[in-house]
Short mmCIF file of C-alpha atoms in Angstrom, two decimals:
data_model
loop_
_atom_site.label_atom_id
_atom_site.label_comp_id
_atom_site.label_asym_id
_atom_site.label_seq_id
_atom_site.Cartn_x
_atom_site.Cartn_y
_atom_site.Cartn_z
CA MET A 1 0.00 0.00 0.00
CA ASN A 2 1.13 3.53 -0.72
CA SER A 3 1.31 4.92 2.78
CA ILE A 4 3.66 6.71 5.15
CA HIS A 5 5.75 3.60 5.89
CA ASP A 6 7.11 3.75 2.32
CA MET A 7 9.56 6.51 3.19
CA GLY A 8 12.48 5.97 0.84
CA GLY A 9 13.38 9.27 -0.81
CA MET A 10 11.05 11.53 1.19
CA HIS A 11 12.12 14.97 2.40
CA GLY A 12 11.20 16.91 5.49
CA LEU A 13 10.89 14.10 8.02
CA GLY A 14 13.07 15.92 10.49
CA PRO A 15 16.75 16.08 11.32
CA LEU A 16 18.73 12.90 11.73
CA ASP A 17 20.11 12.48 15.24
CA PRO A 18 23.09 10.10 15.20
CA SER A 19 23.51 10.52 18.96
CA ASP A 20 20.14 8.83 19.54
CA ASP A 21 21.75 5.44 19.58
CA GLU A 22 20.40 3.37 22.46
CA ILE A 23 20.50 -0.31 21.67
CA VAL A 24 18.38 -1.65 24.51
CA PHE A 25 14.91 -0.84 25.72
CA HIS A 26 14.45 2.54 27.38
CA ALA A 27 11.53 1.21 29.39
CA ALA A 28 10.55 -2.31 30.42
CA TRP A 29 7.28 -2.17 28.43
CA GLU A 30 9.23 -1.87 25.19
CA GLY A 31 10.94 -5.21 25.76
CA ARG A 32 7.64 -6.84 26.74
CA THR A 33 6.02 -5.43 23.60
CA MET A 34 8.67 -6.83 21.33
CA ALA A 35 8.58 -10.19 23.13
CA LEU A 36 4.77 -10.41 22.92
CA ALA A 37 4.76 -9.64 19.21
CA ARG A 38 7.47 -12.25 18.58
CA ALA A 39 5.60 -14.72 20.78
CA MET A 40 2.36 -14.28 18.84
CA MET A 41 4.25 -14.96 15.62
CA ALA A 42 5.89 -18.01 17.18
CA GLY A 43 2.41 -19.16 18.24
CA LYS A 44 1.27 -18.79 14.63
CA HIS A 45 -1.45 -16.26 15.43
CA PHE A 46 -0.06 -14.14 12.63
CA ASN A 47 2.97 -14.09 10.36
CA LEU A 48 5.63 -11.43 9.86
CA ASP A 49 4.13 -10.19 6.59
CA GLU A 50 0.68 -9.75 8.15
CA TYR A 51 2.40 -7.97 11.01
CA ARG A 52 4.23 -5.53 8.75
CA TYR A 53 0.96 -4.87 6.93
CA ALA A 54 -0.82 -4.21 10.24
CA MET A 55 1.74 -1.53 11.08
CA GLU A 56 1.45 -0.03 7.59
CA ARG A 57 -2.28 0.38 8.14
CA ILE A 58 -1.81 2.57 11.22
CA ASP A 59 -3.17 6.05 10.48
CA PRO A 60 -0.24 7.98 8.91
CA ALA A 61 -0.35 10.85 11.41
CA ARG A 62 -0.26 8.41 14.33
CA TYR A 63 2.40 6.31 12.61
CA LEU A 64 4.74 9.31 12.61
CA GLN A 65 3.91 10.29 16.19
CA PHE A 66 4.33 6.80 17.60
CA SER A 67 7.67 5.59 18.81
CA TYR A 68 8.92 2.35 17.26
CA TYR A 69 7.61 0.15 20.05
CA GLU A 70 4.29 1.99 20.27
CA ARG A 71 3.88 1.03 16.63
CA TRP A 72 4.68 -2.58 17.49
CA LEU A 73 2.09 -2.55 20.28
CA GLU A 74 -0.58 -0.99 18.06
CA GLY A 75 0.12 -3.46 15.25
CA THR A 76 -0.05 -6.41 17.65
CA LEU A 77 -3.33 -5.28 19.24
CA ASN A 78 -4.99 -4.54 15.90
CA LEU A 79 -3.97 -7.85 14.41
CA LEU A 80 -4.98 -9.94 17.44
CA MET A 81 -8.40 -8.27 17.37
CA GLU A 82 -8.78 -8.77 13.61
CA LYS A 83 -7.89 -12.41 14.04
CA GLY A 84 -10.31 -12.79 16.93
CA VAL A 85 -7.59 -13.86 19.38
CA ILE A 86 -8.71 -11.10 21.73
CA THR A 87 -11.61 -8.67 21.56
CA GLN A 88 -11.67 -4.93 22.22
CA GLN A 89 -14.11 -5.55 25.09
CA GLU A 90 -11.78 -8.07 26.74
CA PHE A 91 -8.85 -5.72 26.36
CA ASP A 92 -10.75 -2.72 27.75
CA ALA A 93 -11.96 -4.81 30.69
CA GLN A 94 -8.38 -5.93 31.38
CA LEU A 95 -7.19 -2.33 31.26
CA SER A 96 -9.75 -1.14 33.77
CA LYS A 97 -9.10 -4.13 36.04
CA LEU A 98 -5.38 -3.29 36.12
CA SER A 99 -6.01 0.46 36.60
CA LYS A 100 -8.23 -0.28 39.58
CA ALA A 101 -5.69 -2.68 41.07
CA ASP A 102 -2.99 0.01 40.70
CA SER A 103 -4.96 2.80 42.37
CA MET B 1 11.59 10.07 28.93
CA SER B 2 12.23 13.47 30.43
CA SER B 3 9.03 15.50 30.69
CA ASP B 4 6.04 14.75 32.91
CA ALA B 5 3.79 14.59 29.88
CA SER B 6 5.83 11.87 28.23
CA ASP B 7 6.12 10.01 31.54
CA GLY B 8 2.34 10.00 31.67
CA ALA B 9 2.08 8.71 28.12
CA ASP B 10 4.72 6.10 28.89
CA ALA B 11 2.82 4.90 31.97
CA LYS B 12 -0.36 4.64 29.90
CA THR B 13 1.41 2.60 27.23
CA ALA B 14 3.04 0.41 29.88
CA LEU B 15 -0.43 -0.33 31.26
CA ARG B 16 -1.68 -1.32 27.80
CA VAL B 17 1.23 -3.73 27.44
CA ARG B 18 0.52 -5.26 30.85
CA ALA B 19 -3.14 -5.63 29.89
CA LEU B 20 -2.20 -7.44 26.70
CA GLU B 21 0.32 -9.74 28.39
CA SER B 22 -2.02 -10.66 31.25
CA LEU B 23 -4.88 -11.28 28.82
CA LEU B 24 -2.77 -13.63 26.71
CA LEU B 25 -1.61 -15.40 29.88
CA GLU B 26 -5.18 -15.84 31.12
CA LYS B 27 -6.13 -17.31 27.75
CA GLY B 28 -3.29 -19.81 28.08
CA LEU B 29 -1.62 -18.66 24.85
CA ILE B 30 1.75 -17.73 26.36
CA GLU B 31 3.88 -18.66 29.34
CA THR B 32 5.73 -16.00 31.29
CA ASP B 33 9.13 -17.69 31.13
CA ALA B 34 8.90 -17.67 27.33
CA ILE B 35 8.32 -13.91 27.32
CA GLU B 36 11.20 -13.38 29.76
CA GLU B 37 13.46 -15.50 27.58
CA LEU B 38 12.66 -13.32 24.57
CA VAL B 39 13.30 -10.12 26.53
CA ASP B 40 16.57 -11.52 27.85
CA MET B 41 17.68 -12.52 24.37
CA PHE B 42 17.03 -9.08 22.91
CA GLU B 43 18.34 -7.19 25.91
CA ASN B 44 21.39 -9.16 26.94
CA ARG B 45 22.49 -11.73 24.41
CA LEU B 46 22.15 -9.99 21.07
CA GLY B 47 24.39 -7.03 20.44
CA PRO B 48 27.08 -5.59 18.19
CA TRP B 49 29.82 -7.39 20.13
CA ASN B 50 28.74 -10.49 18.19
CA GLY B 51 29.20 -8.81 14.82
CA ALA B 52 32.53 -7.38 15.97
CA LYS B 53 33.84 -10.92 16.59
CA VAL B 54 32.74 -11.93 13.10
CA VAL B 55 34.52 -8.96 11.54
CA ALA B 56 37.70 -9.56 13.52
CA ARG B 57 37.75 -13.19 12.48
CA ALA B 58 37.21 -12.28 8.83
CA TRP B 59 40.16 -9.87 9.05
CA THR B 60 42.45 -12.55 10.46
CA ASP B 61 41.21 -15.75 8.79
CA PRO B 62 41.05 -15.48 4.97
CA ALA B 63 39.34 -18.86 4.51
CA PHE B 64 36.61 -17.83 6.95
CA LYS B 65 36.22 -14.49 5.21
CA GLN B 66 35.67 -16.27 1.92
CA ARG B 67 33.00 -18.50 3.46
CA LEU B 68 31.41 -15.47 5.14
CA LEU B 69 31.08 -13.56 1.88
CA GLN B 70 29.87 -16.63 0.01
CA ASP B 71 27.25 -17.83 2.49
CA GLY B 72 26.84 -15.49 5.45
CA THR B 73 24.16 -17.57 7.16
CA ALA B 74 26.30 -20.72 7.21
CA ALA B 75 29.51 -18.93 8.23
CA LEU B 76 27.73 -17.22 11.13
CA ALA B 77 26.17 -20.50 12.25
CA GLU B 78 29.70 -21.90 12.32
CA MET B 79 30.52 -19.26 14.95
CA GLY B 80 27.34 -20.06 16.88
CA PHE B 81 25.28 -17.12 15.66
CA ASP B 82 21.89 -18.30 14.49
CA THR B 83 19.34 -16.04 12.90
CA ILE B 84 16.06 -15.51 14.66
CA GLN B 85 13.13 -16.22 12.41
CA GLY B 86 14.78 -18.07 9.61
CA GLU B 87 16.07 -15.02 7.80
CA GLU B 88 19.38 -15.23 5.99
CA MET B 89 22.49 -13.14 6.37
CA VAL B 90 24.40 -11.47 3.57
CA ILE B 91 27.76 -9.88 4.38
CA VAL B 92 28.89 -7.08 2.08
CA GLU B 93 32.52 -6.06 2.02
CA ASN B 94 33.91 -2.54 2.00
CA SER B 95 37.07 -2.09 -0.05
CA PRO B 96 39.09 0.87 -1.30
CA GLY B 97 36.62 1.45 -4.17
CA VAL B 98 33.33 0.41 -2.57
CA HIS B 99 31.52 1.62 0.53
CA ASN B 100 28.33 -0.19 1.58
CA VAL B 101 25.55 1.21 3.74
CA ILE B 102 22.40 -0.49 4.99
CA VAL B 103 18.89 0.83 5.44
CA CYS B 104 15.37 -0.51 5.59
CA THR B 105 13.14 2.10 3.98
CA LEU B 106 9.87 0.19 4.47
CA CYS B 107 10.20 -0.76 8.14
CA SER B 108 13.33 -1.27 10.23
CA CYS B 109 14.78 -4.65 9.25
CA PHE B 110 18.12 -5.11 10.96
CA PRO B 111 20.63 -7.97 11.37
CA TRP B 112 19.64 -8.73 14.99
CA ALA B 113 21.61 -11.94 15.12
CA VAL B 114 24.90 -10.09 14.84
CA LEU B 115 24.17 -6.46 15.77
CA GLY B 116 21.32 -6.74 18.29
CA LEU B 117 18.50 -4.22 18.29
CA PRO B 118 18.73 -1.29 15.90
CA PRO B 119 19.68 2.11 17.29
CA VAL B 120 16.92 4.72 17.46
CA TRP B 121 18.34 6.70 14.53
CA TYR B 122 18.23 3.60 12.28
CA LYS B 123 14.50 3.24 12.98
CA SER B 124 13.84 6.97 12.60
CA ALA B 125 11.90 8.49 9.72
CA PRO B 126 14.75 10.74 8.52
CA TYR B 127 17.21 7.84 8.23
CA ARG B 128 14.70 5.62 6.43
CA ALA B 129 13.79 8.51 4.12
CA GLU B 130 17.24 9.92 3.37
CA ALA B 131 19.68 7.01 3.41
CA ALA B 132 18.56 5.55 0.08
CA ARG B 133 18.40 8.88 -1.78
CA ASP B 134 21.33 10.72 -0.22
CA PRO B 135 23.64 8.22 1.47
CA ARG B 136 26.65 10.55 1.27
CA GLY B 137 24.70 13.32 3.03
CA VAL B 138 23.57 10.89 5.73
CA LEU B 139 27.12 9.60 6.22
CA ARG B 140 28.31 13.18 6.68
CA GLU B 141 25.91 13.47 9.63
CA PHE B 142 27.98 10.67 11.17
CA GLY B 143 31.22 12.47 10.33
CA THR B 144 32.00 10.07 7.48
CA GLU B 145 33.20 11.48 4.17
CA ILE B 146 33.42 9.11 1.21
CA ASP B 147 35.59 10.30 -1.67
CA GLY B 148 34.01 10.85 -5.06
CA ASP B 149 35.84 7.98 -6.76
CA THR B 150 34.40 5.43 -4.38
CA GLU B 151 31.07 3.78 -5.22
CA VAL B 152 28.55 4.15 -2.43
CA ARG B 153 26.30 1.10 -2.45
CA VAL B 154 23.02 1.33 -0.60
CA TRP B 155 21.34 -1.93 0.41
CA ASP B 156 17.62 -1.51 1.04
CA SER B 157 16.74 -4.41 3.29
CA ASN B 158 13.24 -5.37 2.13
CA ALA B 159 13.29 -9.18 2.30
CA GLU B 160 14.11 -11.93 4.80
CA LEU B 161 17.76 -11.26 4.14
CA ARG B 162 19.68 -9.16 6.58
CA TYR B 163 22.84 -7.35 5.62
CA MET B 164 25.95 -6.64 7.63
CA VAL B 165 28.86 -4.57 6.36
CA LEU B 166 32.36 -6.02 6.64
CA PRO B 167 34.29 -2.79 7.20
CA GLU B 168 37.88 -2.23 6.06
CA ARG B 169 40.59 -3.17 8.52
CA PRO B 170 42.13 0.08 9.71
CA ALA B 171 45.74 1.05 9.15
CA GLY B 172 48.06 0.41 12.07
CA SER B 173 46.26 -2.74 13.21
CA ASP B 174 48.64 -5.26 11.61
CA ASN B 175 50.00 -6.60 14.88
CA MET B 176 46.68 -6.99 16.62
CA ASP B 177 45.01 -10.36 17.22
CA ALA B 178 41.31 -11.08 16.63
CA ALA B 179 40.31 -10.30 20.23
CA ALA B 180 42.01 -6.89 20.13
CA LEU B 181 40.63 -6.16 16.67
CA ALA B 182 37.08 -6.92 17.78
CA GLU B 183 37.40 -4.10 20.31
CA LEU B 184 37.94 -1.65 17.45
CA VAL B 185 34.82 -2.60 15.51
CA THR B 186 31.81 -0.39 16.14
CA ARG B 187 28.17 -1.13 15.44
CA ASP B 188 27.96 1.89 13.13
CA SER B 189 30.83 0.58 11.01
CA MET B 190 28.89 -2.66 10.46
CA ILE B 191 25.82 -0.67 9.32
CA GLY B 192 28.12 1.33 7.06
CA VAL B 193 27.56 4.84 8.41
CA SER B 194 31.13 5.03 9.65
CA LYS B 195 34.52 3.43 9.18
CA VAL B 196 36.60 1.61 11.76
CA ALA B 197 39.02 4.12 13.25
CA PRO B 198 42.72 3.19 13.48
CA PRO B 199 43.85 2.06 16.95
CA MET C 1 -2.23 -22.78 17.83
CA PRO C 2 0.73 -23.88 19.96
CA VAL C 3 1.12 -22.44 23.46
CA VAL C 4 4.16 -20.20 23.38
CA ASP C 5 6.34 -21.79 26.04
CA LEU C 6 10.05 -21.69 26.76
CA GLU C 7 10.91 -24.58 24.49
CA LEU C 8 9.11 -23.08 21.51
CA VAL C 9 10.88 -19.76 21.99
CA LYS C 10 14.30 -21.37 22.38
CA ASN C 11 13.84 -23.11 19.07
CA LEU C 12 12.92 -19.85 17.34
CA TYR C 13 16.46 -18.77 16.77
CA LYS C 14 17.77 -22.14 15.72
CA THR C 15 16.20 -22.14 12.30
CA PRO C 16 18.63 -20.41 9.94
CA GLY C 17 17.40 -20.41 6.38
CA ALA C 18 13.84 -21.35 7.31
CA ALA C 19 12.47 -18.44 5.29
CA ARG C 20 13.58 -20.28 2.14
CA LEU C 21 10.96 -22.49 0.50
CA PRO C 22 12.08 -26.02 -0.37
CA VAL C 23 10.29 -26.12 -3.71
CA ASP C 24 11.48 -26.17 -7.27
CA VAL C 25 10.21 -23.19 -9.22
CA ALA C 26 11.59 -21.98 -12.54
CA PRO C 27 13.23 -18.55 -12.30
CA ARG C 28 12.01 -15.85 -14.69
CA PHE C 29 15.38 -14.09 -14.68
CA LYS C 30 19.08 -14.81 -14.41
CA ALA C 31 22.15 -12.85 -13.36
CA GLY C 32 22.94 -10.12 -15.89
CA ASP C 33 19.37 -9.71 -17.15
CA ALA C 34 18.14 -6.15 -17.62
CA VAL C 35 14.85 -5.65 -15.80
CA VAL C 36 12.37 -2.93 -15.01
CA ALA C 37 10.54 -2.83 -11.70
CA ARG C 38 6.81 -3.00 -12.30
CA ASN C 39 4.65 0.01 -11.63
CA ILE C 40 2.07 -1.52 -9.34
CA ASN C 41 0.05 0.26 -6.65
CA PRO C 42 -1.69 -2.46 -4.67
CA PRO C 43 -3.83 -1.46 -1.67
CA GLY C 44 -2.41 -4.49 0.15
CA HIS C 45 1.06 -5.24 1.46
CA THR C 46 4.02 -5.17 -0.89
CA ARG C 47 7.78 -4.97 -0.47
CA LEU C 48 8.18 -3.06 -3.72
CA PRO C 49 8.75 0.52 -2.58
CA ARG C 50 7.42 3.42 -4.66
CA TYR C 51 10.84 4.86 -5.40
CA ILE C 52 11.95 1.81 -7.39
CA ARG C 53 8.78 1.35 -9.51
CA ASP C 54 9.35 1.82 -13.23
CA LYS C 55 13.13 2.00 -12.72
CA LYS C 56 15.57 -0.06 -14.75
CA GLY C 57 18.09 -2.32 -13.09
CA VAL C 58 20.20 -5.42 -13.61
CA ILE C 59 19.85 -8.78 -11.87
CA GLU C 60 22.99 -9.32 -9.81
CA ASN C 61 22.16 -12.76 -8.46
CA ASP C 62 19.39 -15.25 -7.98
CA LEU C 63 18.86 -15.81 -4.25
CA GLY C 64 16.60 -18.84 -4.60
CA VAL C 65 12.97 -19.51 -3.80
CA PHE C 66 11.08 -17.60 -1.11
CA HIS C 67 7.44 -16.72 -0.47
CA LEU C 68 5.98 -13.56 -1.97
CA PRO C 69 5.21 -11.25 0.99
CA ASP C 70 2.16 -9.77 -0.76
CA SER C 71 0.16 -12.99 -0.73
CA ARG C 72 1.28 -14.16 2.70
CA ALA C 73 0.21 -10.82 4.19
CA ALA C 74 -3.15 -11.11 2.44
CA GLY C 75 -3.65 -14.60 3.84
CA THR C 76 -4.13 -16.03 0.35
CA GLY C 77 -1.46 -18.68 0.68
CA ASP C 78 2.18 -18.87 -0.24
CA GLN C 79 3.39 -18.01 -3.69
CA ALA C 80 6.84 -19.51 -4.17
CA GLN C 81 9.02 -17.30 -6.35
CA HIS C 82 12.63 -16.60 -7.01
CA MET C 83 14.07 -13.61 -5.23
CA TYR C 84 16.99 -11.67 -6.69
CA THR C 85 19.45 -9.00 -5.69
CA VAL C 86 18.91 -6.26 -8.26
CA ARG C 87 21.32 -3.42 -8.87
CA PHE C 88 20.14 0.07 -9.84
CA ASP C 89 22.29 3.06 -10.68
CA ALA C 90 21.68 5.88 -8.22
CA ARG C 91 21.04 8.19 -11.18
CA GLU C 92 18.37 5.92 -12.63
CA VAL C 93 16.53 6.03 -9.31
CA TRP C 94 17.17 9.57 -8.08
CA GLY C 95 18.05 11.53 -11.19
CA VAL C 96 21.03 13.45 -12.49
CA GLU C 97 21.91 14.99 -9.14
CA ALA C 98 22.92 11.61 -7.74
CA PRO C 99 26.64 10.77 -8.01
CA ALA C 100 27.42 8.82 -11.17
CA ASN C 101 29.37 6.13 -9.27
CA ASP C 102 26.73 5.29 -6.71
CA SER C 103 24.23 2.47 -6.76
CA LEU C 104 21.43 0.85 -4.84
CA ARG C 105 20.62 -2.80 -4.32
CA ILE C 106 17.25 -4.16 -3.35
CA THR C 107 15.65 -7.59 -3.33
CA LEU C 108 12.94 -8.12 -5.92
CA TRP C 109 10.71 -11.13 -6.52
CA ASP C 110 9.70 -12.47 -9.94
CA ASP C 111 6.31 -10.73 -9.72
CA TYR C 112 7.93 -7.35 -9.11
CA MET C 113 9.78 -7.18 -12.44
CA ASN C 114 9.45 -7.29 -16.20
CA PRO C 115 12.27 -7.81 -18.68
CA ALA C 116 13.63 -4.39 -19.68
#
């Protein structure tokens, strides 16, 4: 699809910052996100090509705003819901259960 | 994250990740030790020190170098470096007339098996956008100037093949052994945005 | 679907070359062939970026048989095709302002190219 992910050759996407060179996760959730996405592929809930396509379908404005791992999380959630592995209702219920437990 | 606003956003995202993980656990689709193993692999076991060992060996063992350039996947397996999801490795060699640089314009494909997770700049929109069209300009941002007679070769990593650059061995390193040489090799030199500096 | 446990995960990174398909398919091209990347604009997934469409290149080598990402992403089954490293002059892709010496290499599948 012709969307924002197809960036080769574009101008104006901001300055390059070579000093931004961390190689490990800046927060624990990033590592969990990557592991969960990999795990779902290993469990054959979706394949890598479907996963790339799920990230390409993220709204272009949000795609650019998201960090790399936010994109991974969004792609994973969207795909698991499309595939019926989880539902939005289940996810929302889980979120509110955890928020209540935290407060 | 530095500002309060981004801390708030980070906490919200962290909660979403916890919700997803706990939901998948409750459904019996994943086990926690499998997730921890994956995190540990990405965080602690994969990193550019692996690629540096490969480069140092190629510099000191001509037969290995030949195997590495011919079939990267097999030569890396020989050193105990397996790829992660079945992708293959292609090693491209820098020489006095050729400088290679790697990008993934469509997503952020990276040779995890030998370099670990990609740096933030590699995944960033400006690198993905500019590296294919203006590699010399991008290299300048890293302080790397490539002379006009040298061919700059961009590799856009769009398949289940991952590229690693075999940088040129720096001058003044003739007496160094593989272990000492590996210390000289930087991640950026194996992506091709810089050269290996002399010792 | 298998439960993702420790054993499954440990085996994940012991499968070098598993992306390759063990089937015999005739290649449409060979090293040295002049090709042109097709100008396709599918709404689905493709690994043929816009910047290379309609550009002329040369097959550098045949990498063997792999699945076409487009169909696997669409869930319409695997299409086994040859994949090639294809060389393009920087000037062909980016115009006269690109340095004459420079080049770009990208992987293209049989379906992504026509003979030039």
